[in-house]
Amino acid sequence: MGAYVMRLPKPTPCLARSTAVRALLIATTAICLAVSTVWSQADEGAATRLMVEAQRLEQSRGGEAALLEYEALVKRFPQSPLAPKALAASALIQFDLGDLERAELTAKMLVDSYSNSGEGASGLVMQARILVERAASVTDLNDALTLLKRVPNLFGGNRYPLLEPRAEARVFAGQLLLQLGDLGAAATSFVEAIEDEPKGRFTLAAHLGLGRVLALRGDRVSAMEAFQLAINEGLINDDPASQRAVADARRRLSLLYRFWIRPAINQTVWTTSQTLTIGSEWKKPRGVAASASGEVLVNDTAVGAYRISPDQDGAASSVAVRNAGKPFIDGKGRRYLPTQSSVRQMDPSNSTIFATAGEKPKQLEKLQAGARGILGEWYLIDKAFPGVQVFSKDGNILAPLSEDLEVVDVAIDERGRVFVLSQKPSRVTIFDLDRQSVNVISGGWSKPGALDVDWLGNIYVLDTSSNSVAVIDESGTRVTSIPASLPGVGALRAAEDIAVDGSGQVFITDSKLQTVYRLN
């Protein structure tokens, strides 16, 4: 066999400053200098042993322990059919470890030097993931989408009939298209992953994505069928990722049954109420947030913040933070507390301070609520400023949202749309991913104090004057309501905040009753 030469990307100044990346460049350059290596059966045996050892280490000790073995395989045996597989595994480990620079370099090596192997497709998918991880605008998401669309074109089914990265690219493209609001193209991408690709670990995600699209279109029967197919696919695989996807599909089915099936048979959306317990008594529960998976974060201004695991009472952990505002949880499950002059992130614990722009920047010191978008941007409500203050993921101030003087809450749905609740005037304003206003809903509430939104687009507005909750769709049409008198527990007296999880469970704090209620 003739020489095999890898074409390396030209190092940028940013990469050259990184010691780890510089070492990787030196190592891969050495590979490229091996211009006359004779490939033998002994070499293949050695490469196989390195691959087996790397996979063993990855399973037993984690990806970081396996990296050296994968990199040794590529360095010593670049001609081996296992070399691109080792590079693909390395890129994924580096990405999971947060080392985007090395993952980017490794993915580029795959694309440039192994374009004729199936793993070249894996490199394109990884490049798209890195673009999304770094994305600061809709343009960045579209750039990632362009890369993903190349995969089926460059790695067609005739030449590569069994190519998992192609299925992955189609599912990932569908998810991006859904976020960008192109439901038709998203549905097509998910259907192609289901119908044109062999069954594999991305089939479940394709059914799940298709179910989301169908539900948003109002196709009730087809959406439920898609979610059930996702669950059935998950029963075949017992890996953690599949089980998480199955749990997600079940939660989405629960929400659809709650809003579509129960009313159709004259049953109420929520039938029971119960008190969340933490092993001690609540004192002043003011704020509550819920993740899609059902994790709950409650801020008790007299005691601290409590994280409660899904489907069980008892706090999993607590943080002693007094006088914090309304907690919030982003799409990645990261938990935050606005603490007057900063936003505190829990696990890992750190705080971020925000200030206005101009010659004399003024620090935000009366933070009461916030949210974090899918591009990492911050939406913060400070009593001293009108509207919603917006900051980039790096903390740079951007143009504010809404000119309303009394904004009281903000929420973000899983597609990145922003929902802003104002008291004066009493309304909800919806902004798209580009932060452009797309609808204004005037609800006529006496004193709206909190809101949340579920993945189906239902908006939950808590009116603190009546202690009741109005549930409306994104056009402003009434869906249902939650009266002040909750089933089985009596009347609310001072409801202050509301949250909803992915299955439609609702959580309400009442500071006078010193209680947090869950409606199910």
mmCIF file of C-alpha atoms in Angstrom, residues 80-451:
data_model
loop_
_atom_site.group_PDB
_atom_site.id
_atom_site.type_symbol
_atom_site.label_atom_id
_atom_site.label_comp_id
_atom_site.label_asym_id
_atom_site.label_seq_id
_atom_site.Cartn_x
_atom_site.Cartn_y
_atom_site.Cartn_z
ATOM 1 C CA SER A 80 -5.633 1.595 9.806
ATOM 2 C CA PRO A 81 -9.391 1.491 9.196
ATOM 3 C CA LEU A 82 -9.633 1.977 12.963
ATOM 4 C CA ALA A 83 -7.836 5.360 12.859
ATOM 5 C CA PRO A 84 -10.877 7.439 11.812
ATOM 6 C CA LYS A 85 -13.005 5.577 14.367
ATOM 7 C CA ALA A 86 -10.459 6.483 17.050
ATOM 8 C CA LEU A 87 -10.509 10.113 15.921
ATOM 9 C CA ALA A 88 -14.320 10.192 16.018
ATOM 10 C CA ALA A 89 -14.291 8.754 19.544
ATOM 11 C CA SER A 90 -11.625 11.282 20.595
ATOM 12 C CA ALA A 91 -13.616 14.221 19.234
ATOM 13 C CA LEU A 92 -16.715 13.135 21.153
ATOM 14 C CA ILE A 93 -14.773 12.740 24.403
ATOM 15 C CA GLN A 94 -13.101 16.127 23.966
ATOM 16 C CA PHE A 95 -16.491 17.722 23.289
ATOM 17 C CA ASP A 96 -18.054 16.105 26.359
ATOM 18 C CA LEU A 97 -15.119 17.335 28.466
ATOM 19 C CA GLY A 98 -15.735 20.881 27.239
ATOM 20 C CA ASP A 99 -12.438 21.050 25.327
ATOM 21 C CA LEU A 100 -13.942 22.581 22.192
ATOM 22 C CA GLU A 101 -10.594 23.632 20.726
ATOM 23 C CA ARG A 102 -9.232 20.084 20.616
ATOM 24 C CA ALA A 103 -12.591 18.683 19.506
ATOM 25 C CA GLU A 104 -12.654 21.204 16.677
ATOM 26 C CA LEU A 105 -9.159 20.245 15.533
ATOM 27 C CA THR A 106 -9.912 16.528 15.730
ATOM 28 C CA ALA A 107 -13.171 16.947 13.783
ATOM 29 C CA LYS A 108 -11.342 18.919 11.072
ATOM 30 C CA MET A 109 -8.757 16.139 10.786
ATOM 31 C CA LEU A 110 -11.591 13.679 10.242
ATOM 32 C CA VAL A 111 -13.216 15.817 7.563
ATOM 33 C CA ASP A 112 -9.976 16.700 5.742
ATOM 34 C CA SER A 113 -8.033 13.454 6.003
ATOM 35 C CA TYR A 114 -10.678 10.725 6.125
ATOM 36 C CA SER A 115 -13.312 12.134 3.801
ATOM 37 C CA ASN A 116 -13.730 8.764 2.090
ATOM 38 C CA SER A 117 -14.563 6.960 5.317
ATOM 39 C CA GLY A 118 -17.891 7.013 7.072
ATOM 40 C CA GLU A 119 -16.284 8.731 10.040
ATOM 41 C CA GLY A 120 -15.774 11.791 7.843
ATOM 42 C CA ALA A 121 -19.516 12.288 8.305
ATOM 43 C CA SER A 122 -18.976 12.084 12.050
ATOM 44 C CA GLY A 123 -16.491 14.944 11.737
ATOM 45 C CA LEU A 124 -19.083 17.145 10.020
ATOM 46 C CA VAL A 125 -21.645 16.378 12.724
ATOM 47 C CA MET A 126 -19.101 17.264 15.418
ATOM 48 C CA GLN A 127 -18.269 20.549 13.672
ATOM 49 C CA ALA A 128 -21.989 21.360 13.703
ATOM 50 C CA ARG A 129 -22.253 20.532 17.412
ATOM 51 C CA ILE A 130 -19.340 22.829 18.179
ATOM 52 C CA LEU A 131 -20.973 25.639 16.173
ATOM 53 C CA VAL A 132 -24.199 25.213 18.148
ATOM 54 C CA GLU A 133 -22.344 25.100 21.460
ATOM 55 C CA ARG A 134 -20.620 28.387 20.603
ATOM 56 C CA ALA A 135 -23.644 29.931 18.879
ATOM 57 C CA ALA A 136 -24.470 33.524 19.708
ATOM 58 C CA SER A 137 -27.029 34.164 16.958
ATOM 59 C CA VAL A 138 -29.532 32.540 14.638
ATOM 60 C CA THR A 139 -26.913 32.839 11.882
ATOM 61 C CA ASP A 140 -24.654 30.479 13.815
ATOM 62 C CA LEU A 141 -27.458 27.930 14.058
ATOM 63 C CA ASN A 142 -28.038 28.177 10.310
ATOM 64 C CA ASP A 143 -24.320 27.645 9.680
ATOM 65 C CA ALA A 144 -24.492 24.452 11.730
ATOM 66 C CA LEU A 145 -27.570 23.389 9.779
ATOM 67 C CA THR A 146 -25.659 23.851 6.512
ATOM 68 C CA LEU A 147 -22.965 21.444 7.714
ATOM 69 C CA LEU A 148 -25.543 18.851 8.730
ATOM 70 C CA LYS A 149 -27.270 19.006 5.350
ATOM 71 C CA ARG A 150 -23.969 18.144 3.661
ATOM 72 C CA VAL A 151 -23.817 14.754 5.351
ATOM 73 C CA PRO A 152 -26.608 12.972 3.360
ATOM 74 C CA ASN A 153 -25.320 14.597 0.165
ATOM 75 C CA LEU A 154 -21.672 13.582 0.622
ATOM 76 C CA PHE A 155 -22.307 10.241 2.313
ATOM 77 C CA GLY A 156 -25.259 8.794 0.438
ATOM 78 C CA GLY A 157 -27.003 5.547 1.211
ATOM 79 C CA ASN A 158 -25.832 3.717 -1.908
ATOM 80 C CA ARG A 159 -22.151 3.933 -0.975
ATOM 81 C CA TYR A 160 -22.659 3.989 2.796
ATOM 82 C CA PRO A 161 -25.802 1.925 3.481
ATOM 83 C CA LEU A 162 -25.141 1.560 7.231
ATOM 84 C CA LEU A 163 -23.891 4.945 8.405
ATOM 85 C CA GLU A 164 -24.974 6.027 11.871
ATOM 86 C CA PRO A 165 -23.586 9.600 11.612
ATOM 87 C CA ARG A 166 -25.938 10.236 8.672
ATOM 88 C CA ALA A 167 -28.921 9.341 10.848
ATOM 89 C CA GLU A 168 -27.466 11.510 13.609
ATOM 90 C CA ALA A 169 -27.111 14.441 11.186
ATOM 91 C CA ARG A 170 -30.732 14.146 10.081
ATOM 92 C CA VAL A 171 -32.029 14.057 13.663
ATOM 93 C CA PHE A 172 -29.806 16.949 14.746
ATOM 94 C CA ALA A 173 -30.893 18.967 11.682
ATOM 95 C CA GLY A 174 -34.530 18.321 12.576
ATOM 96 C CA GLN A 175 -33.954 19.577 16.117
ATOM 97 C CA LEU A 176 -32.316 22.773 14.831
ATOM 98 C CA LEU A 177 -35.086 23.347 12.290
ATOM 99 C CA LEU A 178 -37.642 22.959 15.075
ATOM 100 C CA GLN A 179 -35.858 25.628 17.122
ATOM 101 C CA LEU A 180 -35.701 27.874 14.058
ATOM 102 C CA GLY A 181 -39.464 27.510 13.622
ATOM 103 C CA ASP A 182 -39.461 25.588 10.332
ATOM 104 C CA LEU A 183 -41.809 22.805 11.376
ATOM 105 C CA GLY A 184 -42.275 21.439 7.860
ATOM 106 C CA ALA A 185 -38.568 21.004 7.181
ATOM 107 C CA ALA A 186 -38.073 19.605 10.692
ATOM 108 C CA ALA A 187 -40.744 16.962 10.088
ATOM 109 C CA THR A 188 -39.115 15.996 6.779
ATOM 110 C CA SER A 189 -35.715 15.574 8.422
ATOM 111 C CA PHE A 190 -37.131 13.375 11.191
ATOM 112 C CA VAL A 191 -39.105 11.248 8.706
ATOM 113 C CA GLU A 192 -35.964 10.722 6.583
ATOM 114 C CA ALA A 193 -34.114 9.527 9.692
ATOM 115 C CA ILE A 194 -36.935 7.055 10.354
ATOM 116 C CA GLU A 195 -37.648 5.827 6.829
ATOM 117 C CA ASP A 196 -34.325 6.171 4.978
ATOM 118 C CA GLU A 197 -31.935 5.022 7.710
ATOM 119 C CA PRO A 198 -31.528 1.585 9.280
ATOM 120 C CA LYS A 199 -32.923 1.280 12.769
ATOM 121 C CA GLY A 200 -30.393 2.361 15.351
ATOM 122 C CA ARG A 201 -29.829 4.505 18.390
ATOM 123 C CA PHE A 202 -31.068 7.659 16.622
ATOM 124 C CA THR A 203 -34.393 6.141 15.545
ATOM 125 C CA LEU A 204 -35.840 6.821 18.986
ATOM 126 C CA ALA A 205 -34.769 10.492 18.840
ATOM 127 C CA ALA A 206 -36.316 10.812 15.360
ATOM 128 C CA HIS A 207 -39.707 9.537 16.596
ATOM 129 C CA LEU A 208 -39.458 11.868 19.576
ATOM 130 C CA GLY A 209 -38.683 14.870 17.374
ATOM 131 C CA LEU A 210 -41.471 14.016 14.952
ATOM 132 C CA GLY A 211 -43.899 13.760 17.855
ATOM 133 C CA ARG A 212 -42.946 17.258 18.976
ATOM 134 C CA VAL A 213 -43.555 18.671 15.492
ATOM 135 C CA LEU A 214 -46.917 16.905 15.114
ATOM 136 C CA ALA A 215 -48.039 18.079 18.544
ATOM 137 C CA LEU A 216 -47.146 21.695 17.746
ATOM 138 C CA ARG A 217 -49.152 21.362 14.539
ATOM 139 C CA GLY A 218 -52.134 20.074 16.520
ATOM 140 C CA ASP A 219 -52.117 16.594 14.967
ATOM 141 C CA ARG A 220 -53.114 14.861 18.176
ATOM 142 C CA VAL A 221 -53.396 11.228 17.136
ATOM 143 C CA SER A 222 -50.211 11.190 15.060
ATOM 144 C CA ALA A 223 -48.237 12.988 17.785
ATOM 145 C CA MET A 224 -49.257 10.421 20.396
ATOM 146 C CA GLU A 225 -48.415 7.576 18.021
ATOM 147 C CA ALA A 226 -44.954 9.056 17.423
ATOM 148 C CA PHE A 227 -44.261 9.362 21.141
ATOM 149 C CA GLN A 228 -45.447 5.800 21.727
ATOM 150 C CA LEU A 229 -43.153 4.571 18.937
ATOM 151 C CA ALA A 230 -40.279 6.372 20.651
ATOM 152 C CA ILE A 231 -41.109 4.569 23.891
ATOM 153 C CA ASN A 232 -41.277 1.229 22.076
ATOM 154 C CA GLU A 233 -37.859 1.863 20.510
ATOM 155 C CA GLY A 234 -36.456 2.630 23.941
ATOM 156 C CA LEU A 235 -37.631 -0.716 25.295
ATOM 157 C CA ILE A 236 -35.146 -2.381 22.944
ATOM 158 C CA ASN A 237 -32.180 -0.403 24.273
ATOM 159 C CA ASP A 238 -31.260 -0.087 27.925
ATOM 160 C CA ASP A 239 -28.458 2.480 27.555
ATOM 161 C CA PRO A 240 -28.806 5.661 29.666
ATOM 162 C CA ALA A 241 -29.380 7.967 26.676
ATOM 163 C CA SER A 242 -32.262 5.832 25.403
ATOM 164 C CA GLN A 243 -33.848 5.656 28.840
ATOM 165 C CA ARG A 244 -33.657 9.445 29.199
ATOM 166 C CA ALA A 245 -35.359 9.801 25.818
ATOM 167 C CA VAL A 246 -38.065 7.319 26.839
ATOM 168 C CA ALA A 247 -38.719 9.313 30.015
ATOM 169 C CA ASP A 248 -38.953 12.472 27.874
ATOM 170 C CA ALA A 249 -41.479 10.824 25.532
ATOM 171 C CA ARG A 250 -43.587 9.659 28.469
ATOM 172 C CA ARG A 251 -43.658 13.166 29.953
ATOM 173 C CA ARG A 252 -44.760 14.612 26.630
ATOM 174 C CA LEU A 253 -47.475 11.980 26.297
ATOM 175 C CA SER A 254 -48.668 12.879 29.798
ATOM 176 C CA LEU A 255 -49.015 16.536 28.852
ATOM 177 C CA LEU A 256 -50.952 15.683 25.687
ATOM 178 C CA TYR A 257 -53.308 13.396 27.627
ATOM 179 C CA ARG A 258 -53.716 16.130 30.210
ATOM 180 C CA PHE A 259 -54.769 18.807 27.719
ATOM 181 C CA TRP A 260 -56.265 16.796 24.841
ATOM 182 C CA ILE A 261 -57.739 13.563 26.177
ATOM 183 C CA ARG A 262 -58.994 14.425 29.656
ATOM 184 C CA PRO A 263 -61.115 17.427 28.572
ATOM 185 C CA ALA A 264 -62.541 15.340 25.711
ATOM 186 C CA ILE A 265 -63.976 12.872 28.244
ATOM 187 C CA ASN A 266 -65.156 15.635 30.608
ATOM 188 C CA GLN A 267 -62.357 15.232 33.117
ATOM 189 C CA THR A 268 -60.411 18.076 34.689
ATOM 190 C CA VAL A 269 -56.816 18.765 33.639
ATOM 191 C CA TRP A 270 -55.541 18.473 37.220
ATOM 192 C CA THR A 271 -57.289 16.242 39.747
ATOM 193 C CA THR A 272 -55.122 16.289 42.859
ATOM 194 C CA SER A 273 -53.033 18.722 44.876
ATOM 195 C CA GLN A 274 -50.368 17.914 47.399
ATOM 196 C CA THR A 275 -47.831 19.752 49.499
ATOM 197 C CA LEU A 276 -44.163 19.441 48.653
ATOM 198 C CA THR A 277 -42.173 18.543 51.749
ATOM 199 C CA ILE A 278 -38.486 19.028 52.482
ATOM 200 C CA GLY A 279 -38.047 17.327 55.842
ATOM 201 C CA SER A 280 -38.672 20.617 57.635
ATOM 202 C CA GLU A 281 -41.223 23.393 57.425
ATOM 203 C CA TRP A 282 -41.423 26.038 54.753
ATOM 204 C CA LYS A 283 -41.313 29.589 56.128
ATOM 205 C CA LYS A 284 -41.492 32.063 53.263
ATOM 206 C CA PRO A 285 -41.602 30.141 49.972
ATOM 207 C CA ARG A 286 -41.650 32.857 47.336
ATOM 208 C CA GLY A 287 -40.213 31.527 44.075
ATOM 209 C CA VAL A 288 -40.401 28.209 42.240
ATOM 210 C CA ALA A 289 -38.960 26.811 39.008
ATOM 211 C CA ALA A 290 -39.341 23.400 37.359
ATOM 212 C CA SER A 291 -37.261 21.656 34.728
ATOM 213 C CA ALA A 292 -38.682 19.597 31.879
ATOM 214 C CA SER A 293 -37.714 16.430 33.775
ATOM 215 C CA GLY A 294 -39.678 17.461 36.871
ATOM 216 C CA GLU A 295 -36.888 18.711 39.107
ATOM 217 C CA VAL A 296 -38.122 21.595 41.271
ATOM 218 C CA LEU A 297 -36.169 24.526 42.664
ATOM 219 C CA VAL A 298 -37.876 26.501 45.460
ATOM 220 C CA ASN A 299 -36.611 29.711 46.980
ATOM 221 C CA ASP A 300 -37.659 30.259 50.588
ATOM 222 C CA THR A 301 -36.493 33.788 51.424
ATOM 223 C CA ALA A 302 -36.229 32.970 55.128
ATOM 224 C CA VAL A 303 -34.318 29.707 54.810
ATOM 225 C CA GLY A 304 -32.690 29.269 51.390
ATOM 226 C CA ALA A 305 -33.123 27.472 48.086
ATOM 227 C CA TYR A 306 -34.143 23.812 47.874
ATOM 228 C CA ARG A 307 -33.759 21.408 44.970
ATOM 229 C CA ILE A 308 -36.345 18.628 44.997
ATOM 230 C CA SER A 309 -35.904 15.547 42.826
ATOM 231 C CA PRO A 310 -38.668 14.469 40.410
ATOM 232 C CA ASP A 311 -41.564 12.436 41.782
ATOM 233 C CA GLN A 312 -40.417 12.445 45.375
ATOM 234 C CA ASP A 313 -40.591 14.635 48.434
ATOM 235 C CA GLY A 314 -37.543 15.651 50.396
ATOM 236 C CA ALA A 315 -34.891 18.098 49.325
ATOM 237 C CA ALA A 316 -32.002 16.624 47.377
ATOM 238 C CA SER A 317 -29.868 19.620 48.261
ATOM 239 C CA SER A 318 -30.164 23.136 49.642
ATOM 240 C CA VAL A 319 -28.278 26.427 49.501
ATOM 241 C CA ALA A 320 -28.392 29.019 52.271
ATOM 242 C CA VAL A 321 -29.283 32.116 50.239
ATOM 243 C CA ARG A 322 -31.515 34.750 51.817
ATOM 244 C CA ASN A 323 -33.757 37.274 50.058
ATOM 245 C CA ALA A 324 -33.211 35.879 46.569
ATOM 246 C CA GLY A 325 -35.652 36.457 43.720
ATOM 247 C CA LYS A 326 -37.480 33.945 41.543
ATOM 248 C CA PRO A 327 -35.272 30.956 40.669
ATOM 249 C CA PHE A 328 -35.001 29.712 37.096
ATOM 250 C CA ILE A 329 -33.722 26.617 35.284
ATOM 251 C CA ASP A 330 -32.400 26.725 31.720
ATOM 252 C CA GLY A 331 -32.816 24.165 28.948
ATOM 253 C CA LYS A 332 -29.649 22.333 29.995
ATOM 254 C CA GLY A 333 -30.926 21.870 33.536
ATOM 255 C CA ARG A 334 -28.638 24.507 35.086
ATOM 256 C CA ARG A 335 -30.188 26.177 38.131
ATOM 257 C CA TYR A 336 -29.970 29.892 38.946
ATOM 258 C CA LEU A 337 -30.937 32.296 41.727
ATOM 259 C CA PRO A 338 -31.086 36.081 41.257
ATOM 260 C CA THR A 339 -29.636 37.485 44.493
ATOM 261 C CA GLN A 340 -30.220 41.238 44.313
ATOM 262 C CA SER A 341 -26.862 42.215 42.781
ATOM 263 C CA SER A 342 -25.878 38.993 40.974
ATOM 264 C CA VAL A 343 -27.143 35.738 39.533
ATOM 265 C CA ARG A 344 -25.924 32.686 41.390
ATOM 266 C CA GLN A 345 -25.569 29.389 39.562
ATOM 267 C CA MET A 346 -25.895 26.191 41.565
ATOM 268 C CA ASP A 347 -23.789 23.082 40.761
ATOM 269 C CA PRO A 348 -21.198 24.350 40.056
ATOM 270 C CA SER A 349 -21.599 27.323 42.323
ATOM 271 C CA ASN A 350 -20.582 30.697 40.915
ATOM 272 C CA SER A 351 -22.017 34.179 40.648
ATOM 273 C CA THR A 352 -22.272 36.604 37.725
ATOM 274 C CA ILE A 353 -22.583 40.387 38.106
ATOM 275 C CA PHE A 354 -24.276 42.439 35.383
ATOM 276 C CA ALA A 355 -24.007 46.147 34.583
ATOM 277 C CA THR A 356 -25.422 48.544 32.026
ATOM 278 C CA ALA A 357 -23.358 50.021 29.187
ATOM 279 C CA GLY A 358 -22.170 53.611 28.735
ATOM 280 C CA GLU A 359 -19.566 55.931 30.223
ATOM 281 C CA LYS A 360 -20.880 55.276 33.708
ATOM 282 C CA PRO A 361 -22.039 51.647 33.829
ATOM 283 C CA LYS A 362 -24.542 50.937 36.562
ATOM 284 C CA GLN A 363 -24.619 47.555 38.216
ATOM 285 C CA LEU A 364 -27.926 45.723 38.426
ATOM 286 C CA GLU A 365 -28.677 45.594 42.146
ATOM 287 C CA LYS A 366 -32.410 44.833 42.394
ATOM 288 C CA LEU A 367 -32.705 41.615 40.434
ATOM 289 C CA GLN A 368 -35.996 39.831 40.963
ATOM 290 C CA ALA A 369 -36.391 37.357 38.090
ATOM 291 C CA GLY A 370 -34.638 36.037 35.011
ATOM 292 C CA ALA A 371 -34.241 33.364 32.381
ATOM 293 C CA ARG A 372 -31.500 32.017 30.144
ATOM 294 C CA GLY A 373 -31.978 31.407 26.426
ATOM 295 C CA ILE A 374 -30.904 28.527 24.222
ATOM 296 C CA LEU A 375 -27.986 30.628 22.931
ATOM 297 C CA GLY A 376 -26.770 31.237 26.467
ATOM 298 C CA GLU A 377 -28.101 34.790 26.594
ATOM 299 C CA TRP A 378 -29.454 36.250 29.838
ATOM 300 C CA TYR A 379 -32.870 37.909 30.317
ATOM 301 C CA LEU A 380 -33.024 39.746 33.649
ATOM 302 C CA ILE A 381 -35.644 41.824 35.427
ATOM 303 C CA ASP A 382 -34.352 44.537 37.747
ATOM 304 C CA LYS A 383 -36.772 46.768 39.645
ATOM 305 C CA ALA A 384 -34.614 49.810 38.930
ATOM 306 C CA PHE A 385 -34.878 49.434 35.134
ATOM 307 C CA PRO A 386 -37.853 49.214 32.758
ATOM 308 C CA GLY A 387 -38.318 46.207 30.524
ATOM 309 C CA VAL A 388 -36.076 43.154 30.442
ATOM 310 C CA GLN A 389 -32.306 43.654 30.445
ATOM 311 C CA VAL A 390 -30.613 41.349 27.934
ATOM 312 C CA PHE A 391 -26.992 40.194 28.079
ATOM 313 C CA SER A 392 -24.974 37.912 25.810
ATOM 314 C CA LYS A 393 -23.595 34.626 27.139
ATOM 315 C CA ASP A 394 -20.349 36.518 27.839
ATOM 316 C CA GLY A 395 -22.151 39.192 29.881
ATOM 317 C CA ASN A 396 -22.163 41.988 27.274
ATOM 318 C CA ILE A 397 -25.317 44.079 27.404
ATOM 319 C CA LEU A 398 -27.649 43.928 24.393
ATOM 320 C CA ALA A 399 -30.783 45.870 23.486
ATOM 321 C CA PRO A 400 -33.497 45.455 26.163
ATOM 322 C CA LEU A 401 -36.778 43.663 25.530
ATOM 323 C CA SER A 402 -40.097 45.438 26.100
ATOM 324 C CA GLU A 403 -40.553 49.062 27.073
ATOM 325 C CA ASP A 404 -43.173 48.268 29.704
ATOM 326 C CA LEU A 405 -42.468 49.977 33.009
ATOM 327 C CA GLU A 406 -43.609 47.194 35.312
ATOM 328 C CA VAL A 407 -42.285 43.907 33.983
ATOM 329 C CA VAL A 408 -42.630 41.193 36.617
ATOM 330 C CA ASP A 409 -41.583 37.892 35.062
ATOM 331 C CA VAL A 410 -39.955 36.263 32.037
ATOM 332 C CA ALA A 411 -39.909 32.683 30.740
ATOM 333 C CA ILE A 412 -38.401 30.858 27.765
ATOM 334 C CA ASP A 413 -39.816 27.823 25.988
ATOM 335 C CA GLU A 414 -37.725 24.986 24.588
ATOM 336 C CA ARG A 415 -37.679 26.603 21.138
ATOM 337 C CA GLY A 416 -36.012 29.694 22.555
ATOM 338 C CA ARG A 417 -38.987 32.055 22.405
ATOM 339 C CA VAL A 418 -39.179 34.626 25.192
ATOM 340 C CA PHE A 419 -42.396 35.382 27.105
ATOM 341 C CA VAL A 420 -42.511 38.642 29.079
ATOM 342 C CA LEU A 421 -45.229 39.374 31.664
ATOM 343 C CA SER A 422 -46.071 43.001 32.499
ATOM 344 C CA GLN A 423 -48.371 44.467 35.154
ATOM 345 C CA LYS A 424 -48.653 47.893 33.514
ATOM 346 C CA PRO A 425 -50.015 47.302 30.993
ATOM 347 C CA SER A 426 -51.366 43.885 31.953
ATOM 348 C CA ARG A 427 -50.129 41.697 29.121
ATOM 349 C CA VAL A 428 -47.815 38.973 27.809
ATOM 350 C CA THR A 429 -45.436 39.801 24.964
ATOM 351 C CA ILE A 430 -43.890 36.974 22.938
ATOM 352 C CA PHE A 431 -40.509 37.369 21.228
ATOM 353 C CA ASP A 432 -38.974 34.972 18.707
ATOM 354 C CA LEU A 433 -35.429 33.594 18.634
ATOM 355 C CA ASP A 434 -34.256 36.848 16.987
ATOM 356 C CA ARG A 435 -35.815 38.786 19.896
ATOM 357 C CA GLN A 436 -38.467 40.289 17.631
ATOM 358 C CA SER A 437 -41.975 40.764 19.054
ATOM 359 C CA VAL A 438 -44.374 38.327 17.377
ATOM 360 C CA ASN A 439 -47.501 38.683 19.536
ATOM 361 C CA VAL A 440 -48.943 40.699 22.407
ATOM 362 C CA ILE A 441 -51.670 39.163 24.588
ATOM 363 C CA SER A 442 -53.765 41.496 26.745
ATOM 364 C CA GLY A 443 -55.342 39.319 29.373
ATOM 365 C CA GLY A 444 -57.148 41.806 31.576
ATOM 366 C CA TRP A 445 -55.590 40.374 34.728
ATOM 367 C CA SER A 446 -55.872 42.582 37.813
ATOM 368 C CA LYS A 447 -52.360 41.967 39.149
ATOM 369 C CA PRO A 448 -50.387 39.427 37.125
ATOM 370 C CA GLY A 449 -47.384 38.351 39.173
ATOM 371 C CA ALA A 450 -45.789 35.306 37.551
ATOM 372 C CA LEU A 451 -45.836 33.186 34.430
#
